[in-house]
């Protein structure tokens, strides 16, 4: 009984520590967004606000052309999501269900790309897109993220769990590969696909590096880049309360997406078998 109690206490403490690690930065951001400029500079810092400054959100929204950056973020994120699904699903299906020469080598190369940081390849990517005349276009922000090695790996593992008998039965019924993919594989991998889509949505929505590298004006720049302009609010001084308010506004779509997808995420990380 003592061992069980110690284990329970240990798990509870670990969960509490992990919760605080993830919650405190978010709480501090929300707290700062509700403070006055003077309160953000106060020492010792405040841990709660008696008079929330909700007008900070109005100031942050009006300080930049929010709708323009929001539109660009939606277009780029949607483009990346669509193209990744078009590239990841067939690649994962091929690696999971086909046997061909060099399969192991090719899959190993795909996984190896996950170890290459974007900072190492941005120059050749920039030169290629520049020669194609795509700099400062939506394509310049979509194409570098058009495929996901992690997505291929994760979806391949899911496709490999589908019984071969089920696929063979479909082929005996004269079902083509497209029908098998769209009517069998994708529905059975729905949770994994939703999880991958959410991860892609978050990384693309918050992406700053590629936007900074592949754009030179505000035409197609996204919210992540637009938010940097909030640092110039109030005579060039950095107003952390305005910056944090803008970051919270930018975070709203991510929170909504997570709430809508949370059930599928839990299913994706819990193997339930094939019924």
PDB file of C-alpha atoms in Angstrom:
ATOM      1  CA  UNK A   1       0.000   0.000   0.000  1.00  0.00           C
ATOM      2  CA  UNK A   2       2.855   2.372   0.861  1.00  0.00           C
ATOM      3  CA  UNK A   3       4.519   1.709  -2.504  1.00  0.00           C
ATOM      4  CA  UNK A   4       1.265   2.402  -4.314  1.00  0.00           C
ATOM      5  CA  UNK A   5       0.778   5.635  -2.366  1.00  0.00           C
ATOM      6  CA  UNK A   6       4.350   6.773  -3.112  1.00  0.00           C
ATOM      7  CA  UNK A   7       3.846   6.065  -6.812  1.00  0.00           C
ATOM      8  CA  UNK A   8       0.584   8.006  -6.829  1.00  0.00           C
ATOM      9  CA  UNK A   9       2.203  10.954  -5.051  1.00  0.00           C
ATOM     10  CA  UNK A  10       5.146  10.830  -7.457  1.00  0.00           C
ATOM     11  CA  UNK A  11       2.841  10.837 -10.484  1.00  0.00           C
ATOM     12  CA  UNK A  12       0.802  13.675  -9.014  1.00  0.00           C
ATOM     13  CA  UNK A  13       3.913  15.765  -8.340  1.00  0.00           C
ATOM     14  CA  UNK A  14       5.273  15.096 -11.816  1.00  0.00           C
ATOM     15  CA  UNK A  15       1.942  16.066 -13.373  1.00  0.00           C
ATOM     16  CA  UNK A  16       1.825  19.229 -11.262  1.00  0.00           C
ATOM     17  CA  UNK A  17       5.370  20.223 -12.282  1.00  0.00           C
ATOM     18  CA  UNK A  18       4.642  19.626 -15.966  1.00  0.00           C
ATOM     19  CA  UNK A  19       1.418  21.609 -15.682  1.00  0.00           C
ATOM     20  CA  UNK A  20       3.242  24.558 -14.108  1.00  0.00           C
ATOM     21  CA  UNK A  21       5.999  24.457 -16.734  1.00  0.00           C
ATOM     22  CA  UNK A  22       3.444  24.823 -19.518  1.00  0.00           C
ATOM     23  CA  UNK A  23       0.914  27.006 -17.687  1.00  0.00           C
ATOM     24  CA  UNK A  24       3.109  29.699 -16.105  1.00  0.00           C
ATOM     25  CA  UNK A  25       4.415  31.226 -19.390  1.00  0.00           C
ATOM     26  CA  UNK A  26       0.852  31.360 -20.780  1.00  0.00           C
ATOM     27  CA  UNK A  27      -0.463  32.876 -17.537  1.00  0.00           C
ATOM     28  CA  UNK A  28       2.321  35.468 -17.533  1.00  0.00           C
ATOM     29  CA  UNK A  29       1.532  36.413 -21.126  1.00  0.00           C
ATOM     30  CA  UNK A  30      -2.184  36.785 -20.332  1.00  0.00           C
ATOM     31  CA  UNK A  31      -1.398  38.732 -17.147  1.00  0.00           C
ATOM     32  CA  UNK A  32       0.958  41.129 -18.945  1.00  0.00           C
ATOM     33  CA  UNK A  33      -1.621  41.733 -21.679  1.00  0.00           C
ATOM     34  CA  UNK A  34      -4.010  43.091 -19.022  1.00  0.00           C
ATOM     35  CA  UNK A  35      -1.530  45.424 -17.318  1.00  0.00           C
ATOM     36  CA  UNK A  36      -0.634  49.049 -17.930  1.00  0.00           C
ATOM     37  CA  UNK A  37       2.796  49.908 -19.319  1.00  0.00           C
ATOM     38  CA  UNK A  38       3.907  51.088 -15.859  1.00  0.00           C
ATOM     39  CA  UNK A  39       2.785  47.832 -14.249  1.00  0.00           C
ATOM     40  CA  UNK A  40       4.830  45.758 -16.691  1.00  0.00           C
ATOM     41  CA  UNK A  41       7.944  47.607 -15.486  1.00  0.00           C
ATOM     42  CA  UNK A  42       7.082  47.331 -11.809  1.00  0.00           C
ATOM     43  CA  UNK A  43       9.467  45.588  -9.400  1.00  0.00           C
ATOM     44  CA  UNK A  44       8.572  43.199  -7.862  1.00  0.00           C
ATOM     45  CA  UNK A  45       6.225  42.123 -10.661  1.00  0.00           C
ATOM     46  CA  UNK A  46       2.483  41.721 -10.175  1.00  0.00           C
ATOM     47  CA  UNK A  47       0.926  38.249  -9.999  1.00  0.00           C
ATOM     48  CA  UNK A  48      -2.650  39.416 -10.572  1.00  0.00           C
ATOM     49  CA  UNK A  49      -4.380  42.531 -11.902  1.00  0.00           C
ATOM     50  CA  UNK A  50      -7.213  44.307 -10.076  1.00  0.00           C
ATOM     51  CA  UNK A  51      -8.156  46.551 -13.013  1.00  0.00           C
ATOM     52  CA  UNK A  52      -7.651  44.642 -16.300  1.00  0.00           C
ATOM     53  CA  UNK A  53      -6.758  46.876 -19.243  1.00  0.00           C
ATOM     54  CA  UNK A  54      -8.867  45.261 -21.981  1.00  0.00           C
ATOM     55  CA  UNK A  55      -8.233  48.260 -24.217  1.00  0.00           C
ATOM     56  CA  UNK A  56      -4.750  46.791 -24.790  1.00  0.00           C
ATOM     57  CA  UNK A  57      -6.360  44.303 -27.181  1.00  0.00           C
ATOM     58  CA  UNK A  58      -8.045  47.108 -29.111  1.00  0.00           C
ATOM     59  CA  UNK A  59      -4.732  48.972 -29.309  1.00  0.00           C
ATOM     60  CA  UNK A  60      -2.917  45.857 -30.532  1.00  0.00           C
ATOM     61  CA  UNK A  61      -5.602  45.138 -33.134  1.00  0.00           C
ATOM     62  CA  UNK A  62      -5.573  48.700 -34.485  1.00  0.00           C
ATOM     63  CA  UNK A  63      -1.795  49.162 -34.354  1.00  0.00           C
ATOM     64  CA  UNK A  64      -1.233  46.990 -37.425  1.00  0.00           C
ATOM     65  CA  UNK A  65      -3.232  46.008 -40.484  1.00  0.00           C
ATOM     66  CA  UNK A  66      -4.455  42.942 -38.633  1.00  0.00           C
ATOM     67  CA  UNK A  67      -6.963  41.749 -41.244  1.00  0.00           C
ATOM     68  CA  UNK A  68      -4.309  41.854 -43.979  1.00  0.00           C
ATOM     69  CA  UNK A  69      -1.868  39.718 -41.981  1.00  0.00           C
ATOM     70  CA  UNK A  70      -4.686  37.438 -40.835  1.00  0.00           C
ATOM     71  CA  UNK A  71      -5.770  36.841 -44.447  1.00  0.00           C
ATOM     72  CA  UNK A  72      -2.193  35.980 -45.420  1.00  0.00           C
ATOM     73  CA  UNK A  73      -1.857  33.579 -42.480  1.00  0.00           C
ATOM     74  CA  UNK A  74      -5.079  31.799 -43.451  1.00  0.00           C
ATOM     75  CA  UNK A  75      -4.034  31.460 -47.110  1.00  0.00           C
ATOM     76  CA  UNK A  76      -0.528  30.201 -46.317  1.00  0.00           C
ATOM     77  CA  UNK A  77      -1.674  27.811 -43.579  1.00  0.00           C
ATOM     78  CA  UNK A  78      -4.490  26.390 -45.717  1.00  0.00           C
ATOM     79  CA  UNK A  79      -2.117  25.990 -48.667  1.00  0.00           C
ATOM     80  CA  UNK A  80       0.447  24.121 -46.582  1.00  0.00           C
ATOM     81  CA  UNK A  81      -2.218  21.861 -45.047  1.00  0.00           C
ATOM     82  CA  UNK A  82      -3.680  20.923 -48.441  1.00  0.00           C
ATOM     83  CA  UNK A  83      -0.354  20.278 -50.168  1.00  0.00           C
ATOM     84  CA  UNK A  84       1.024  18.315 -47.214  1.00  0.00           C
ATOM     85  CA  UNK A  85      -1.983  16.009 -47.252  1.00  0.00           C
ATOM     86  CA  UNK A  86      -1.539  15.513 -51.011  1.00  0.00           C
ATOM     87  CA  UNK A  87       2.138  14.564 -50.569  1.00  0.00           C
ATOM     88  CA  UNK A  88       2.156  12.826 -47.182  1.00  0.00           C
ATOM     89  CA  UNK A  89      -0.771  10.397 -47.633  1.00  0.00           C
ATOM     90  CA  UNK A  90       0.442   8.743 -50.888  1.00  0.00           C
ATOM     91  CA  UNK A  91       4.047   8.607 -49.649  1.00  0.00           C
ATOM     92  CA  UNK A  92       3.031   7.013 -46.344  1.00  0.00           C
ATOM     93  CA  UNK A  93       0.790   4.494 -48.160  1.00  0.00           C
ATOM     94  CA  UNK A  94       3.582   3.558 -50.560  1.00  0.00           C
ATOM     95  CA  UNK A  95       6.123   3.031 -47.759  1.00  0.00           C
ATOM     96  CA  UNK A  96       3.584   1.041 -45.725  1.00  0.00           C
ATOM     97  CA  UNK A  97       2.071  -1.247 -48.374  1.00  0.00           C
ATOM     98  CA  UNK A  98       4.393  -1.468 -51.385  1.00  0.00           C
ATOM     99  CA  UNK A  99       7.619  -3.374 -51.839  1.00  0.00           C
ATOM    100  CA  UNK A 100      10.111  -1.799 -54.222  1.00  0.00           C
ATOM    101  CA  UNK A 101      13.873  -1.572 -54.742  1.00  0.00           C
ATOM    102  CA  UNK A 102      15.517   0.890 -52.366  1.00  0.00           C
ATOM    103  CA  UNK A 103      12.472   1.226 -50.132  1.00  0.00           C
ATOM    104  CA  UNK A 104      14.492   1.064 -46.914  1.00  0.00           C
ATOM    105  CA  UNK A 105      17.105   3.499 -48.214  1.00  0.00           C
ATOM    106  CA  UNK A 106      14.518   6.013 -49.407  1.00  0.00           C
ATOM    107  CA  UNK A 107      12.597   5.839 -46.150  1.00  0.00           C
ATOM    108  CA  UNK A 108      15.835   6.322 -44.235  1.00  0.00           C
ATOM    109  CA  UNK A 109      16.618   9.409 -46.310  1.00  0.00           C
ATOM    110  CA  UNK A 110      13.155  10.784 -45.607  1.00  0.00           C
ATOM    111  CA  UNK A 111      13.682  10.336 -41.869  1.00  0.00           C
ATOM    112  CA  UNK A 112      17.167  11.861 -42.122  1.00  0.00           C
ATOM    113  CA  UNK A 113      15.667  15.136 -43.317  1.00  0.00           C
ATOM    114  CA  UNK A 114      14.067  15.577 -39.887  1.00  0.00           C
ATOM    115  CA  UNK A 115      17.575  16.117 -38.500  1.00  0.00           C
ATOM    116  CA  UNK A 116      18.387  18.944 -40.928  1.00  0.00           C
ATOM    117  CA  UNK A 117      17.462  22.359 -39.492  1.00  0.00           C
ATOM    118  CA  UNK A 118      15.761  24.913 -41.727  1.00  0.00           C
ATOM    119  CA  UNK A 119      18.615  27.348 -41.108  1.00  0.00           C
ATOM    120  CA  UNK A 120      20.919  24.988 -42.986  1.00  0.00           C
ATOM    121  CA  UNK A 121      18.934  24.872 -46.226  1.00  0.00           C
ATOM    122  CA  UNK A 122      17.277  28.285 -46.414  1.00  0.00           C
ATOM    123  CA  UNK A 123      19.916  29.704 -48.799  1.00  0.00           C
ATOM    124  CA  UNK A 124      19.465  27.120 -51.593  1.00  0.00           C
ATOM    125  CA  UNK A 125      15.689  27.307 -51.092  1.00  0.00           C
ATOM    126  CA  UNK A 126      15.827  31.091 -51.407  1.00  0.00           C
ATOM    127  CA  UNK A 127      17.962  30.896 -54.576  1.00  0.00           C
ATOM    128  CA  UNK A 128      15.649  28.333 -56.194  1.00  0.00           C
ATOM    129  CA  UNK A 129      12.517  30.327 -55.434  1.00  0.00           C
ATOM    130  CA  UNK A 130      14.227  33.544 -56.511  1.00  0.00           C
ATOM    131  CA  UNK A 131      15.137  32.083 -59.928  1.00  0.00           C
ATOM    132  CA  UNK A 132      11.528  30.939 -60.269  1.00  0.00           C
ATOM    133  CA  UNK A 133      10.315  34.463 -59.487  1.00  0.00           C
ATOM    134  CA  UNK A 134       8.331  33.316 -56.456  1.00  0.00           C
ATOM    135  CA  UNK A 135       9.829  35.548 -53.760  1.00  0.00           C
ATOM    136  CA  UNK A 136       7.144  37.700 -52.091  1.00  0.00           C
ATOM    137  CA  UNK A 137       4.382  35.351 -53.228  1.00  0.00           C
ATOM    138  CA  UNK A 138       2.255  32.909 -51.261  1.00  0.00           C
ATOM    139  CA  UNK A 139       4.051  30.042 -53.005  1.00  0.00           C
ATOM    140  CA  UNK A 140       7.352  31.104 -51.444  1.00  0.00           C
ATOM    141  CA  UNK A 141       5.851  30.446 -48.000  1.00  0.00           C
ATOM    142  CA  UNK A 142       3.938  27.295 -48.963  1.00  0.00           C
ATOM    143  CA  UNK A 143       6.398  25.248 -51.040  1.00  0.00           C
ATOM    144  CA  UNK A 144       9.224  24.979 -48.441  1.00  0.00           C
ATOM    145  CA  UNK A 145       6.697  23.239 -46.152  1.00  0.00           C
ATOM    146  CA  UNK A 146       4.943  21.195 -48.838  1.00  0.00           C
ATOM    147  CA  UNK A 147       6.045  17.863 -47.348  1.00  0.00           C
ATOM    148  CA  UNK A 148       6.546  16.523 -43.843  1.00  0.00           C
ATOM    149  CA  UNK A 149       8.969  13.705 -43.068  1.00  0.00           C
ATOM    150  CA  UNK A 150       7.488  13.350 -39.590  1.00  0.00           C
ATOM    151  CA  UNK A 151       4.007  13.186 -41.109  1.00  0.00           C
ATOM    152  CA  UNK A 152       5.076  10.439 -43.521  1.00  0.00           C
ATOM    153  CA  UNK A 153       6.625   8.453 -40.671  1.00  0.00           C
ATOM    154  CA  UNK A 154       3.643   8.804 -38.334  1.00  0.00           C
ATOM    155  CA  UNK A 155       1.041   8.028 -41.002  1.00  0.00           C
ATOM    156  CA  UNK A 156       3.074   5.086 -42.320  1.00  0.00           C
ATOM    157  CA  UNK A 157       3.035   3.521 -38.861  1.00  0.00           C
ATOM    158  CA  UNK A 158      -0.738   3.916 -38.771  1.00  0.00           C
ATOM    159  CA  UNK A 159      -1.242   2.455 -42.251  1.00  0.00           C
ATOM    160  CA  UNK A 160       0.882  -0.565 -41.327  1.00  0.00           C
ATOM    161  CA  UNK A 161      -1.621  -1.446 -38.566  1.00  0.00           C
ATOM    162  CA  UNK A 162      -4.409  -1.971 -41.086  1.00  0.00           C
ATOM    163  CA  UNK A 163      -4.788  -5.762 -41.664  1.00  0.00           C
ATOM    164  CA  UNK A 164      -3.576  -7.008 -45.039  1.00  0.00           C
ATOM    165  CA  UNK A 165      -6.694  -9.178 -45.300  1.00  0.00           C
ATOM    166  CA  UNK A 166      -8.855  -6.069 -45.391  1.00  0.00           C
ATOM    167  CA  UNK A 167      -6.870  -4.599 -48.256  1.00  0.00           C
ATOM    168  CA  UNK A 168      -6.775  -7.887 -50.139  1.00  0.00           C
ATOM    169  CA  UNK A 169     -10.556  -8.228 -49.762  1.00  0.00           C
ATOM    170  CA  UNK A 170     -10.979  -4.759 -51.246  1.00  0.00           C
ATOM    171  CA  UNK A 171      -8.748  -5.650 -54.184  1.00  0.00           C
ATOM    172  CA  UNK A 172     -10.731  -8.852 -54.781  1.00  0.00           C
ATOM    173  CA  UNK A 173     -13.793  -6.617 -55.029  1.00  0.00           C
ATOM    174  CA  UNK A 174     -11.912  -4.785 -57.815  1.00  0.00           C
ATOM    175  CA  UNK A 175     -11.230  -1.696 -55.735  1.00  0.00           C
ATOM    176  CA  UNK A 176      -8.437   0.461 -57.153  1.00  0.00           C
ATOM    177  CA  UNK A 177      -5.634   1.972 -55.113  1.00  0.00           C
ATOM    178  CA  UNK A 178      -7.337   5.364 -54.903  1.00  0.00           C
ATOM    179  CA  UNK A 179     -10.510   3.750 -53.585  1.00  0.00           C
ATOM    180  CA  UNK A 180      -8.521   1.768 -51.021  1.00  0.00           C
ATOM    181  CA  UNK A 181      -6.738   4.905 -49.848  1.00  0.00           C
ATOM    182  CA  UNK A 182      -9.807   7.132 -49.639  1.00  0.00           C
ATOM    183  CA  UNK A 183     -12.362   4.586 -48.398  1.00  0.00           C
ATOM    184  CA  UNK A 184     -10.234   2.381 -46.153  1.00  0.00           C
ATOM    185  CA  UNK A 185      -6.862   3.842 -45.201  1.00  0.00           C
ATOM    186  CA  UNK A 186      -7.801   7.485 -44.622  1.00  0.00           C
ATOM    187  CA  UNK A 187     -10.983   6.793 -42.567  1.00  0.00           C
ATOM    188  CA  UNK A 188      -9.059   4.340 -40.363  1.00  0.00           C
ATOM    189  CA  UNK A 189      -6.236   6.864 -39.913  1.00  0.00           C
ATOM    190  CA  UNK A 190      -8.548   9.822 -39.306  1.00  0.00           C
ATOM    191  CA  UNK A 191      -7.243  10.527 -35.795  1.00  0.00           C
ATOM    192  CA  UNK A 192      -3.621  10.514 -36.928  1.00  0.00           C
ATOM    193  CA  UNK A 193      -4.398  12.729 -39.904  1.00  0.00           C
ATOM    194  CA  UNK A 194      -6.248  15.224 -37.697  1.00  0.00           C
ATOM    195  CA  UNK A 195      -3.296  15.269 -35.282  1.00  0.00           C
ATOM    196  CA  UNK A 196      -0.820  15.849 -38.117  1.00  0.00           C
ATOM    197  CA  UNK A 197      -3.054  18.586 -39.510  1.00  0.00           C
ATOM    198  CA  UNK A 198      -3.156  20.304 -36.111  1.00  0.00           C
ATOM    199  CA  UNK A 199       0.629  20.130 -35.709  1.00  0.00           C
ATOM    200  CA  UNK A 200       1.071  21.506 -39.223  1.00  0.00           C
ATOM    201  CA  UNK A 201      -1.467  24.244 -38.539  1.00  0.00           C
ATOM    202  CA  UNK A 202       0.336  25.334 -35.369  1.00  0.00           C
ATOM    203  CA  UNK A 203       3.833  25.294 -36.898  1.00  0.00           C
ATOM    204  CA  UNK A 204       2.717  27.158 -40.040  1.00  0.00           C
ATOM    205  CA  UNK A 205       0.523  29.672 -38.225  1.00  0.00           C
ATOM    206  CA  UNK A 206       3.370  30.534 -35.838  1.00  0.00           C
ATOM    207  CA  UNK A 207       6.173  30.303 -38.408  1.00  0.00           C
ATOM    208  CA  UNK A 208       8.476  33.301 -38.388  1.00  0.00           C
ATOM    209  CA  UNK A 209      11.690  32.021 -39.946  1.00  0.00           C
ATOM    210  CA  UNK A 210      10.486  31.316 -43.505  1.00  0.00           C
ATOM    211  CA  UNK A 211       8.381  34.487 -43.557  1.00  0.00           C
ATOM    212  CA  UNK A 212      11.409  36.545 -42.549  1.00  0.00           C
ATOM    213  CA  UNK A 213      13.740  34.858 -45.032  1.00  0.00           C
ATOM    214  CA  UNK A 214      11.496  34.602 -48.112  1.00  0.00           C
ATOM    215  CA  UNK A 215       9.705  37.966 -48.050  1.00  0.00           C
ATOM    216  CA  UNK A 216      11.022  41.504 -48.392  1.00  0.00           C
ATOM    217  CA  UNK A 217       7.783  43.490 -48.040  1.00  0.00           C
ATOM    218  CA  UNK A 218       4.407  43.257 -46.328  1.00  0.00           C
ATOM    219  CA  UNK A 219       2.476  41.870 -49.330  1.00  0.00           C
ATOM    220  CA  UNK A 220       2.278  38.245 -48.209  1.00  0.00           C
ATOM    221  CA  UNK A 221       3.720  38.439 -44.711  1.00  0.00           C
ATOM    222  CA  UNK A 222       1.707  36.675 -42.022  1.00  0.00           C
ATOM    223  CA  UNK A 223       0.626  37.516 -38.481  1.00  0.00           C
ATOM    224  CA  UNK A 224       3.817  36.159 -36.943  1.00  0.00           C
ATOM    225  CA  UNK A 225       5.732  38.855 -38.833  1.00  0.00           C
ATOM    226  CA  UNK A 226       3.090  41.540 -38.377  1.00  0.00           C
ATOM    227  CA  UNK A 227       3.216  41.143 -34.612  1.00  0.00           C
ATOM    228  CA  UNK A 228       6.827  42.376 -34.587  1.00  0.00           C
ATOM    229  CA  UNK A 229       5.494  45.810 -35.560  1.00  0.00           C
ATOM    230  CA  UNK A 230       3.788  46.049 -32.172  1.00  0.00           C
ATOM    231  CA  UNK A 231       7.197  46.688 -30.636  1.00  0.00           C
ATOM    232  CA  UNK A 232       7.046  50.178 -32.142  1.00  0.00           C
ATOM    233  CA  UNK A 233       3.790  51.181 -30.427  1.00  0.00           C
ATOM    234  CA  UNK A 234       3.994  54.369 -28.333  1.00  0.00           C
ATOM    235  CA  UNK A 235       6.912  56.379 -29.715  1.00  0.00           C
ATOM    236  CA  UNK A 236       9.132  53.459 -30.547  1.00  0.00           C
ATOM    237  CA  UNK A 237       9.189  52.103 -26.990  1.00  0.00           C
ATOM    238  CA  UNK A 238       8.531  48.430 -26.448  1.00  0.00           C
ATOM    239  CA  UNK A 239       5.152  48.113 -24.697  1.00  0.00           C
ATOM    240  CA  UNK A 240       5.121  44.555 -23.473  1.00  0.00           C
ATOM    241  CA  UNK A 241       1.439  44.727 -22.556  1.00  0.00           C
ATOM    242  CA  UNK A 242       0.513  45.595 -26.162  1.00  0.00           C
ATOM    243  CA  UNK A 243       2.837  42.929 -27.565  1.00  0.00           C
ATOM    244  CA  UNK A 244       1.365  40.270 -25.279  1.00  0.00           C
ATOM    245  CA  UNK A 245      -2.180  41.353 -26.128  1.00  0.00           C
ATOM    246  CA  UNK A 246      -1.346  40.934 -29.818  1.00  0.00           C
ATOM    247  CA  UNK A 247       0.153  37.513 -29.157  1.00  0.00           C
ATOM    248  CA  UNK A 248      -3.018  36.418 -27.365  1.00  0.00           C
ATOM    249  CA  UNK A 249      -5.137  37.574 -30.309  1.00  0.00           C
ATOM    250  CA  UNK A 250      -2.893  35.575 -32.623  1.00  0.00           C
ATOM    251  CA  UNK A 251      -3.223  32.550 -30.345  1.00  0.00           C
ATOM    252  CA  UNK A 252      -7.034  32.397 -30.505  1.00  0.00           C
ATOM    253  CA  UNK A 253      -7.239  30.333 -33.769  1.00  0.00           C
ATOM    254  CA  UNK A 254      -4.703  27.850 -32.370  1.00  0.00           C
ATOM    255  CA  UNK A 255      -6.748  27.373 -29.189  1.00  0.00           C
ATOM    256  CA  UNK A 256      -9.942  26.897 -31.209  1.00  0.00           C
ATOM    257  CA  UNK A 257      -8.244  24.354 -33.482  1.00  0.00           C
ATOM    258  CA  UNK A 258      -6.912  22.433 -30.482  1.00  0.00           C
ATOM    259  CA  UNK A 259     -10.324  22.329 -28.791  1.00  0.00           C
ATOM    260  CA  UNK A 260     -11.946  21.001 -31.973  1.00  0.00           C
ATOM    261  CA  UNK A 261      -9.245  18.361 -32.507  1.00  0.00           C
ATOM    262  CA  UNK A 262      -8.471  17.234 -28.947  1.00  0.00           C
ATOM    263  CA  UNK A 263     -10.611  14.067 -29.077  1.00  0.00           C
ATOM    264  CA  UNK A 264      -8.929  12.913 -32.282  1.00  0.00           C
ATOM    265  CA  UNK A 265      -5.504  13.675 -30.790  1.00  0.00           C
ATOM    266  CA  UNK A 266      -6.183  11.412 -27.818  1.00  0.00           C
ATOM    267  CA  UNK A 267      -7.302   8.643 -30.166  1.00  0.00           C
ATOM    268  CA  UNK A 268      -4.187   9.033 -32.293  1.00  0.00           C
ATOM    269  CA  UNK A 269      -1.919   8.343 -29.324  1.00  0.00           C
ATOM    270  CA  UNK A 270      -3.978   5.425 -28.002  1.00  0.00           C
ATOM    271  CA  UNK A 271      -3.917   2.265 -30.116  1.00  0.00           C
ATOM    272  CA  UNK A 272      -7.437   0.879 -30.148  1.00  0.00           C
ATOM    273  CA  UNK A 273      -7.038  -1.810 -32.763  1.00  0.00           C
ATOM    274  CA  UNK A 274      -9.116  -2.392 -35.887  1.00  0.00           C
ATOM    275  CA  UNK A 275     -12.770  -3.301 -35.404  1.00  0.00           C
TER     276      UNK A 275
END
